mmCIF file of C-alpha atoms and ligand atoms in Angstrom:
data_model
loop_
_atom_site.group_PDB
_atom_site.id
_atom_site.type_symbol
_atom_site.label_atom_id
_atom_site.label_comp_id
_atom_site.label_asym_id
_atom_site.label_seq_id
_atom_site.Cartn_x
_atom_site.Cartn_y
_atom_site.Cartn_z
ATOM 1 C CA MET A 1 -0.956 23.336 7.813
ATOM 2 C CA LYS A 2 -1.984 21.946 4.539
ATOM 3 C CA ARG A 3 -5.094 18.967 5.131
ATOM 4 C CA ILE A 4 -3.974 15.543 3.711
ATOM 5 C CA ARG A 5 -6.171 15.169 0.308
ATOM 6 C CA LYS A 6 -3.953 13.020 -2.240
ATOM 7 C CA ALA A 7 -3.011 9.369 -2.358
ATOM 8 C CA VAL A 8 -0.987 7.825 -4.841
ATOM 9 C CA ILE A 9 -0.709 4.477 -5.344
ATOM 10 C CA PRO A 10 1.776 2.816 -8.112
ATOM 11 C CA VAL A 11 0.106 0.067 -9.904
ATOM 12 C CA ALA A 12 2.407 -0.661 -12.680
ATOM 13 C CA GLY A 13 4.253 -3.207 -11.980
ATOM 14 C CA LEU A 14 4.447 -6.646 -14.243
ATOM 15 C CA GLY A 15 3.644 -8.882 -11.333
ATOM 16 C CA THR A 16 5.903 -11.668 -12.113
ATOM 17 C CA ARG A 17 6.009 -13.431 -8.670
ATOM 18 C CA PHE A 18 2.175 -14.164 -9.519
ATOM 19 C CA LEU A 19 3.270 -15.840 -13.395
ATOM 20 C CA PRO A 20 0.460 -17.572 -14.380
ATOM 21 C CA ALA A 21 -2.518 -16.113 -12.564
ATOM 22 C CA THR A 22 -0.936 -12.285 -13.423
ATOM 23 C CA LYS A 23 0.162 -13.000 -17.800
ATOM 24 C CA ALA A 24 -3.791 -11.603 -18.023
ATOM 25 C CA ILE A 25 -4.479 -9.684 -14.793
ATOM 26 C CA PRO A 26 -2.960 -7.213 -13.135
ATOM 27 C CA LYS A 27 -1.582 -9.224 -10.032
ATOM 28 C CA GLU A 28 -3.565 -5.707 -8.081
ATOM 29 C CA MET A 29 -6.716 -7.605 -8.984
ATOM 30 C CA LEU A 30 -5.903 -10.752 -7.345
ATOM 31 C CA ASN A 31 -8.523 -11.753 -4.996
ATOM 32 C CA ILE A 32 -8.228 -12.233 -0.768
ATOM 33 C CA VAL A 33 -11.294 -13.766 0.246
ATOM 34 C CA ASP A 34 -14.014 -11.573 -1.379
ATOM 35 C CA ARG A 35 -12.377 -8.106 -3.326
ATOM 36 C CA PRO A 36 -9.549 -7.250 -5.432
ATOM 37 C CA THR A 37 -6.124 -6.728 -3.227
ATOM 38 C CA ILE A 38 -6.347 -2.914 -4.449
ATOM 39 C CA GLN A 39 -9.708 -2.555 -2.695
ATOM 40 C CA TYR A 40 -7.971 -3.100 0.415
ATOM 41 C CA ILE A 41 -5.643 -0.456 -0.125
ATOM 42 C CA VAL A 42 -8.262 2.513 -1.491
ATOM 43 C CA GLU A 43 -10.709 1.400 1.577
ATOM 44 C CA GLU A 44 -7.323 2.046 4.031
ATOM 45 C CA VAL A 45 -7.215 5.213 1.919
ATOM 46 C CA VAL A 46 -10.787 6.142 2.208
ATOM 47 C CA ALA A 47 -10.884 5.396 6.010
ATOM 48 C CA SER A 48 -7.453 8.032 6.488
ATOM 49 C CA GLY A 49 -9.622 10.963 5.415
ATOM 50 C CA ILE A 50 -8.623 11.581 2.086
ATOM 51 C CA ASP A 51 -10.089 12.700 -0.848
ATOM 52 C CA GLU A 52 -8.466 11.801 -4.249
ATOM 53 C CA VAL A 53 -6.661 8.586 -5.420
ATOM 54 C CA ILE A 54 -4.065 9.259 -8.233
ATOM 55 C CA LEU A 55 -3.841 5.663 -9.070
ATOM 56 C CA ILE A 56 0.359 5.471 -11.577
ATOM 57 C CA THR A 57 -0.404 2.979 -14.114
ATOM 58 C CA SER A 58 0.895 0.467 -17.570
ATOM 59 C CA GLU A 59 -0.845 -0.981 -20.090
ATOM 60 C CA GLY A 60 -2.894 -3.749 -19.857
ATOM 61 C CA LYS A 61 -4.187 -2.740 -16.163
ATOM 62 C CA SER A 62 -7.549 -0.943 -17.227
ATOM 63 C CA ALA A 63 -9.878 -3.832 -14.938
ATOM 64 C CA ILE A 64 -8.334 -1.491 -12.174
ATOM 65 C CA GLU A 65 -9.654 1.176 -12.826
ATOM 66 C CA ASN A 66 -13.056 0.048 -14.142
ATOM 67 C CA HIS A 67 -13.336 -1.772 -10.682
ATOM 68 C CA PHE A 68 -13.682 1.271 -9.035
ATOM 69 C CA ASP A 69 -15.494 2.816 -11.632
ATOM 70 C CA TYR A 70 -19.415 3.087 -11.551
ATOM 71 C CA ASP A 71 -20.892 -0.187 -14.119
ATOM 72 C CA PHE A 72 -24.206 0.538 -15.671
ATOM 73 C CA GLU A 73 -25.008 -2.371 -17.574
ATOM 74 C CA LEU A 74 -24.165 -4.282 -14.190
ATOM 75 C CA ASP A 75 -26.277 -2.255 -12.390
ATOM 76 C CA THR A 76 -29.446 -2.178 -14.687
ATOM 77 C CA ILE A 77 -29.342 -6.224 -14.831
ATOM 78 C CA LEU A 78 -28.933 -7.018 -11.224
ATOM 79 C CA LYS A 79 -31.297 -4.331 -10.185
ATOM 80 C CA GLN A 80 -33.718 -6.353 -12.363
ATOM 81 C CA LYS A 81 -32.970 -9.529 -10.815
ATOM 82 C CA ASN A 82 -33.936 -7.298 -7.266
ATOM 83 C CA LYS A 83 -30.161 -7.491 -5.951
ATOM 84 C CA GLN A 84 -30.303 -4.587 -4.386
ATOM 85 C CA GLU A 85 -28.433 -5.606 -1.854
ATOM 86 C CA LEU A 86 -25.050 -6.437 -4.786
ATOM 87 C CA CYS A 87 -26.079 -3.714 -6.353
ATOM 88 C CA ASP A 88 -25.725 -1.150 -3.980
ATOM 89 C CA ASN A 89 -22.905 -3.019 -2.146
ATOM 90 C CA LEU A 90 -20.969 -1.822 -6.237
ATOM 91 C CA ASN A 91 -22.841 1.971 -6.023
ATOM 92 C CA SER A 92 -21.200 2.302 -3.140
ATOM 93 C CA LEU A 93 -17.370 0.889 -3.729
ATOM 94 C CA SER A 94 -17.643 3.290 -7.238
ATOM 95 C CA LYS A 95 -18.837 6.082 -5.001
ATOM 96 C CA LEU A 96 -16.257 6.047 -1.899
ATOM 97 C CA ILE A 97 -13.440 8.480 -3.832
ATOM 98 C CA ASP A 98 -11.928 10.774 -7.419
ATOM 99 C CA VAL A 99 -9.896 7.766 -9.050
ATOM 100 C CA VAL A 100 -7.505 9.602 -11.488
ATOM 101 C CA SER A 101 -4.860 7.125 -13.824
ATOM 102 C CA VAL A 102 -2.092 8.252 -14.805
ATOM 103 C CA ARG A 103 0.680 6.796 -17.089
ATOM 104 C CA GLN A 104 3.879 6.150 -16.208
ATOM 105 C CA LYS A 105 5.277 5.162 -19.952
ATOM 106 C CA GLU A 106 8.271 3.434 -19.081
ATOM 107 C CA PRO A 107 9.370 1.076 -15.642
ATOM 108 C CA LEU A 108 12.655 3.015 -14.618
ATOM 109 C CA GLY A 109 10.443 2.255 -11.053
ATOM 110 C CA LEU A 110 9.195 3.408 -7.931
ATOM 111 C CA GLY A 111 10.989 7.391 -7.680
ATOM 112 C CA HIS A 112 10.154 7.181 -11.602
ATOM 113 C CA ALA A 113 6.337 5.889 -11.082
ATOM 114 C CA ILE A 114 6.100 8.792 -8.599
ATOM 115 C CA TRP A 115 7.322 11.657 -10.454
ATOM 116 C CA MET A 116 4.640 11.192 -12.905
ATOM 117 C CA ALA A 117 1.512 12.002 -9.830
ATOM 118 C CA ARG A 118 3.711 15.550 -9.652
ATOM 119 C CA LYS A 119 1.262 17.480 -11.832
ATOM 120 C CA VAL A 120 -2.270 16.026 -10.854
ATOM 121 C CA VAL A 121 -0.861 16.291 -7.066
ATOM 122 C CA GLY A 122 0.389 19.671 -7.192
ATOM 123 C CA ASP A 123 2.399 21.812 -4.636
ATOM 124 C CA GLU A 124 0.425 20.128 -1.813
ATOM 125 C CA PRO A 125 1.673 17.009 1.239
ATOM 126 C CA PHE A 126 0.052 13.973 -0.173
ATOM 127 C CA LEU A 127 0.297 9.952 0.555
ATOM 128 C CA VAL A 128 2.275 6.609 -0.995
ATOM 129 C CA LEU A 129 0.485 3.923 -0.570
ATOM 130 C CA LEU A 130 2.394 0.221 -2.294
ATOM 131 C CA GLY A 131 0.034 -2.197 -3.310
ATOM 132 C CA ASP A 132 1.873 -5.311 -2.166
ATOM 133 C CA ASP A 133 1.662 -4.079 1.084
ATOM 134 C CA LEU A 134 -1.703 -4.683 3.301
ATOM 135 C CA VAL A 135 -2.004 -3.514 6.361
ATOM 136 C CA ARG A 136 -4.356 -4.392 9.166
ATOM 137 C CA ALA A 137 -4.950 -2.004 11.847
ATOM 138 C CA GLU A 138 -7.608 -0.610 14.316
ATOM 139 C CA LYS A 139 -6.930 2.579 13.466
ATOM 140 C CA PRO A 140 -6.045 2.810 9.344
ATOM 141 C CA CYS A 141 -1.738 3.247 9.206
ATOM 142 C CA CYS A 142 -2.286 6.153 6.750
ATOM 143 C CA ARG A 143 -4.405 7.363 9.357
ATOM 144 C CA GLN A 144 -1.943 6.959 11.718
ATOM 145 C CA MET A 145 0.836 8.221 10.160
ATOM 146 C CA ILE A 146 -1.542 11.960 8.990
ATOM 147 C CA ASP A 147 -2.099 12.065 12.913
ATOM 148 C CA LEU A 148 1.678 12.300 13.592
ATOM 149 C CA TYR A 149 2.313 15.263 10.463
ATOM 150 C CA ASN A 150 -0.636 17.064 11.946
ATOM 151 C CA GLN A 151 2.066 17.105 15.251
ATOM 152 C CA VAL A 152 5.588 17.106 13.500
ATOM 153 C CA GLY A 153 4.645 19.070 10.000
ATOM 154 C CA GLU A 154 6.542 17.731 8.483
ATOM 155 C CA ALA A 155 7.510 13.915 5.759
ATOM 156 C CA ILE A 156 7.402 10.496 6.942
ATOM 157 C CA VAL A 157 8.172 6.558 6.356
ATOM 158 C CA ALA A 158 6.601 4.121 7.782
ATOM 159 C CA VAL A 159 8.490 1.195 9.090
ATOM 160 C CA GLN A 160 8.231 -2.062 10.454
ATOM 161 C CA ARG A 161 11.632 -3.784 11.942
ATOM 162 C CA VAL A 162 12.812 -6.818 10.726
ATOM 163 C CA PRO A 163 14.854 -9.524 11.342
ATOM 164 C CA MET A 164 18.682 -8.617 10.019
ATOM 165 C CA ASP A 165 18.732 -10.904 7.370
ATOM 166 C CA GLN A 166 16.261 -9.796 5.780
ATOM 167 C CA THR A 167 17.456 -6.032 5.348
ATOM 168 C CA TYR A 168 18.835 -6.583 1.815
ATOM 169 C CA GLN A 169 14.941 -6.796 0.978
ATOM 170 C CA TYR A 170 13.690 -3.224 1.967
ATOM 171 C CA GLY A 171 14.363 0.183 1.938
ATOM 172 C CA ILE A 172 16.692 0.106 5.220
ATOM 173 C CA VAL A 173 16.186 3.602 7.508
ATOM 174 C CA GLU A 174 18.509 4.448 10.274
ATOM 175 C CA GLY A 175 17.289 7.731 13.086
ATOM 176 C CA LYS A 176 17.687 8.262 16.251
ATOM 177 C CA ASP A 177 14.684 8.758 18.628
ATOM 178 C CA THR A 178 11.669 11.053 19.233
ATOM 179 C CA SER A 179 9.725 13.186 21.786
ATOM 180 C CA TYR A 180 6.905 11.293 20.089
ATOM 181 C CA ASP A 181 5.390 7.935 20.233
ATOM 182 C CA ARG A 182 6.364 5.163 18.093
ATOM 183 C CA THR A 183 9.329 7.789 16.257
ATOM 184 C CA PHE A 184 12.247 8.612 14.787
ATOM 185 C CA LYS A 185 14.534 11.158 12.890
ATOM 186 C CA VAL A 186 15.511 10.099 10.264
ATOM 187 C CA LYS A 187 19.416 10.046 9.883
ATOM 188 C CA ARG A 188 20.645 8.196 6.526
ATOM 189 C CA MET A 189 18.583 5.869 3.769
ATOM 190 C CA VAL A 190 20.285 3.204 1.957
ATOM 191 C CA GLU A 191 17.097 0.680 -0.372
ATOM 192 C CA LYS A 192 18.292 -3.184 -0.324
ATOM 193 C CA PRO A 193 21.417 -2.477 1.642
ATOM 194 C CA ALA A 194 23.921 -5.189 1.133
ATOM 195 C CA PRO A 195 25.094 -7.515 4.156
ATOM 196 C CA GLY A 196 26.696 -4.758 6.172
ATOM 197 C CA ALA A 197 26.127 -2.303 4.361
ATOM 198 C CA SER A 198 23.742 -1.307 7.466
ATOM 199 C CA ASN A 199 23.348 -2.002 11.414
ATOM 200 C CA SER A 200 19.423 -0.550 11.027
ATOM 201 C CA ASP A 201 16.987 -3.124 11.602
ATOM 202 C CA MET A 202 14.234 -0.355 10.144
ATOM 203 C CA ALA A 203 12.459 -1.460 6.717
ATOM 204 C CA ILE A 204 10.436 0.949 5.123
ATOM 205 C CA ILE A 205 6.732 -0.631 4.689
ATOM 206 C CA GLY A 206 4.358 0.865 1.322
ATOM 207 C CA ARG A 207 4.201 3.642 3.560
ATOM 208 C CA TYR A 208 4.607 7.155 2.890
ATOM 209 C CA LEU A 209 3.447 10.651 3.252
ATOM 210 C CA LEU A 210 5.359 13.366 1.851
ATOM 211 C CA MET A 211 6.137 16.619 0.619
ATOM 212 C CA PRO A 212 5.953 18.211 -2.660
ATOM 213 C CA GLU A 213 9.295 19.438 -2.818
ATOM 214 C CA ILE A 214 10.342 15.762 -3.419
ATOM 215 C CA PHE A 215 9.192 15.750 -7.329
ATOM 216 C CA ASP A 216 12.065 18.063 -7.814
ATOM 217 C CA ILE A 217 14.119 15.852 -6.834
ATOM 218 C CA LEU A 218 12.397 12.336 -8.127
ATOM 219 C CA GLY A 219 13.062 15.055 -11.691
ATOM 220 C CA THR A 220 17.586 14.393 -11.514
ATOM 221 C CA THR A 221 17.451 10.875 -8.818
ATOM 222 C CA THR A 222 19.850 9.282 -11.620
ATOM 223 C CA PRO A 223 19.084 5.130 -11.133
ATOM 224 C CA GLY A 224 20.349 3.740 -8.218
ATOM 225 C CA HIS A 225 19.658 0.509 -7.121
ATOM 226 C CA GLY A 226 18.935 -2.892 -9.775
ATOM 227 C CA GLY A 227 19.306 0.740 -12.379
ATOM 228 C CA GLU A 228 15.705 2.053 -12.142
ATOM 229 C CA ILE A 229 15.061 5.549 -9.894
ATOM 230 C CA GLN A 230 14.757 4.811 -6.192
ATOM 231 C CA LEU A 231 11.945 6.273 -3.624
ATOM 232 C CA THR A 232 14.719 5.746 -1.179
ATOM 233 C CA ASP A 233 17.212 8.054 -2.549
ATOM 234 C CA ALA A 234 15.318 10.761 -3.464
ATOM 235 C CA LEU A 235 13.924 10.592 0.432
ATOM 236 C CA GLN A 236 17.345 10.299 1.787
ATOM 237 C CA VAL A 237 18.300 14.204 -0.220
ATOM 238 C CA LEU A 238 14.259 15.279 0.928
ATOM 239 C CA SER A 239 16.036 14.406 4.482
ATOM 240 C CA ASN A 240 19.125 16.202 3.990
ATOM 241 C CA GLN A 241 17.125 19.783 3.466
ATOM 242 C CA ARG A 242 14.386 18.926 6.046
ATOM 243 C CA SER A 243 13.349 17.093 8.363
ATOM 244 C CA MET A 244 12.205 13.775 8.294
ATOM 245 C CA TYR A 245 10.265 11.253 10.430
ATOM 246 C CA ALA A 246 10.472 7.386 10.536
ATOM 247 C CA TYR A 247 7.317 5.888 11.875
ATOM 248 C CA GLU A 248 7.195 2.415 13.938
ATOM 249 C CA PHE A 249 3.404 1.818 12.733
ATOM 250 C CA GLU A 250 0.384 -0.153 15.109
ATOM 251 C CA GLY A 251 -1.199 -3.237 12.841
ATOM 252 C CA ARG A 252 -0.173 -6.004 10.873
ATOM 253 C CA ARG A 253 1.369 -6.115 8.092
ATOM 254 C CA TYR A 254 1.349 -8.394 5.437
ATOM 255 C CA ASP A 255 3.939 -8.512 2.020
ATOM 256 C CA ALA A 256 0.750 -9.562 -0.728
ATOM 257 C CA GLY A 257 3.187 -9.230 -3.483
ATOM 258 C CA ASP A 258 4.959 -12.792 -2.211
ATOM 259 C CA LYS A 259 3.005 -15.568 -2.807
ATOM 260 C CA LEU A 260 3.436 -16.604 1.312
ATOM 261 C CA GLY A 261 2.777 -12.578 2.715
ATOM 262 C CA TYR A 262 -0.755 -13.413 0.563
ATOM 263 C CA LEU A 263 -1.910 -17.187 1.897
ATOM 264 C CA LYS A 264 -1.523 -15.906 4.963
ATOM 265 C CA ALA A 265 -3.728 -12.652 4.225
ATOM 266 C CA ILE A 266 -6.358 -14.424 2.698
ATOM 267 C CA VAL A 267 -6.306 -16.893 5.887
ATOM 268 C CA ASP A 268 -6.481 -13.650 8.837
ATOM 269 C CA ILE A 269 -8.553 -11.924 6.697
ATOM 270 C CA ALA A 270 -11.221 -15.328 5.832
ATOM 271 C CA MET A 271 -11.101 -16.290 9.728
ATOM 272 C CA GLU A 272 -12.090 -11.924 10.490
ATOM 273 C CA HIS A 273 -14.954 -12.352 7.490
ATOM 274 C CA PRO A 274 -18.252 -11.788 9.683
ATOM 275 C CA GLU A 275 -19.396 -14.430 7.464
ATOM 276 C CA LEU A 276 -16.997 -16.365 6.683
ATOM 277 C CA GLY A 277 -15.212 -16.269 9.822
ATOM 278 C CA THR A 278 -15.996 -19.149 12.149
ATOM 279 C CA PRO A 279 -17.501 -22.097 9.373
ATOM 280 C CA PHE A 280 -13.364 -20.982 8.324
ATOM 281 C CA LYS A 281 -12.017 -21.298 11.863
ATOM 282 C CA GLU A 282 -13.779 -24.610 12.006
ATOM 283 C CA HIS A 283 -12.667 -26.107 8.996
ATOM 284 C CA LEU A 284 -8.994 -24.944 9.751
ATOM 285 C CA GLN A 285 -9.686 -26.481 13.143
ATOM 286 C CA SER A 286 -10.600 -30.245 12.195
ATOM 287 C CA LEU A 287 -7.614 -29.903 9.013
ATOM 288 C CA CYS A 288 -5.392 -29.284 12.464
ATOM 289 C CA LEU A 289 -7.034 -31.902 14.238
ATOM 290 C CA LYS A 290 -6.964 -34.359 11.559
ATOM 291 C CA LYS A 291 -2.737 -33.891 11.420
ATOM 292 C CA GLN A 292 -2.111 -33.950 14.634
ATOM 293 C CA GLU A 293 -4.543 -38.190 14.023
ATOM 294 C CA THR A 294 -2.585 -38.655 11.075
ATOM 295 C CA GLY A 295 1.171 -37.533 12.741
ATOM 296 C CA ASP A 296 1.903 -35.355 9.224
HETATM 297 C C1 G1P B 1 9.999 -1.213 -2.878
HETATM 298 C C2 G1P B 1 11.183 0.317 -1.448
HETATM 299 C C3 G1P B 1 11.206 -0.300 -0.579
HETATM 300 C C4 G1P B 1 10.754 -0.744 -0.012
HETATM 301 C C5 G1P B 1 9.719 -2.462 0.053
HETATM 302 C C6 G1P B 1 8.496 -2.198 0.712
HETATM 303 O O1 G1P B 1 10.400 -1.956 -2.636
HETATM 304 O O2 G1P B 1 12.263 1.196 -3.077
HETATM 305 O O3 G1P B 1 12.794 0.531 0.246
HETATM 306 O O4 G1P B 1 11.011 -0.801 1.116
HETATM 307 O O5 G1P B 1 8.841 -1.428 -1.585
HETATM 308 O O6 G1P B 1 7.339 -3.108 0.301
HETATM 309 P P1 G1P B 1 10.253 -3.530 -3.466
HETATM 310 O O7 G1P B 1 9.286 -4.229 -3.061
HETATM 311 O O8 G1P B 1 9.326 -2.600 -4.613
HETATM 312 O O9 G1P B 1 11.305 -3.552 -4.208
#
C-alpha cells in the first residue's frame, strides 16, 4: 500500500463572508490567537507525517506562500536585536514542510481546485484539507484517517453528525456500518441536499483521503450545486467504482469560515494557550460574574 505523502489545501476562495477584513489579506491569514488559520491546518498536516503541501491558490494569496517561506531580512534583523527565540520559531515554521503552489486560474469550484493538483500529486493517494475547517484533536484528524487507510486501503471522507436542519450546508453521506470503529461504507453522497433529499445527518467535514483515480473523474465532472464543479459529485462516482469509507473522526471541529465559528475557535484556543490560558480564563470569569451581577 502506498504511503500518504502529500496534502492538497485549496486556498483560492475569495473570503467574502469576512469582508471587509479580507479585502486586502487572504482569509486564511486571519489570526487565531497567535498564528494565522492556515498555520493550524499545516501543523495538522505536519503532525500527521506528511512531507509535502500543495496549495491551490489564486490572485492575491501570495501572503500565504510568504508565510511559509524563509525571510532572510526578518531573520537578520531579529538576530541583530538578539531575538533568537523568535527567530528560531519563525525558522522552524519554514522548515516544517515543503510547500508547492499551483494557481487555479478560474473559480470553477472545489472539484476543479483539486483537479488542478493532478500533475503535482501524480499516481498516489493523497489528503485534502479545507482551510475553513479547523479540527482540534489529541491525535490529528488526518493521522486518524491515515491509520484507518492503513487498514482499509481505500478513499475516506471525514464526517460529523449535524442537526438535520443544517444538512443543506454540507456534502451529506449515506452509509452502512462496518466492523471498523466509527467507520461507515459509503452508499450515496449528495452535495448540499434540499430538505427531504436525504435522511442522513452525516456531514462531510473538510478532510478527505483520496485515490488518484479521482483526477480522471474530476476531469469529466460537470458543474453541479451552485453551478460549480463539486468534489462530492466526483466522489459519488469514485464510490461506485471502488469502496469508499466515511469516518466519524474524534475531535472538535470549528467552522473558521463563519464569524461565530471563528470566534469560538479563538476563545477555545486562547483558553488552552500555555501562557495566555490562565489570565484569559480569569478575564472571562470576571466578565461572566459582572454580567450575573448586573443581570444583563
Ligand atoms: C465544502 C464541500 C462540502 C463539505 C464542506 C465542509 O463546502 O463542498 O461537501 O461538507 O466543504 O466544510 P463549502 O463549505 O466549501 O461550501
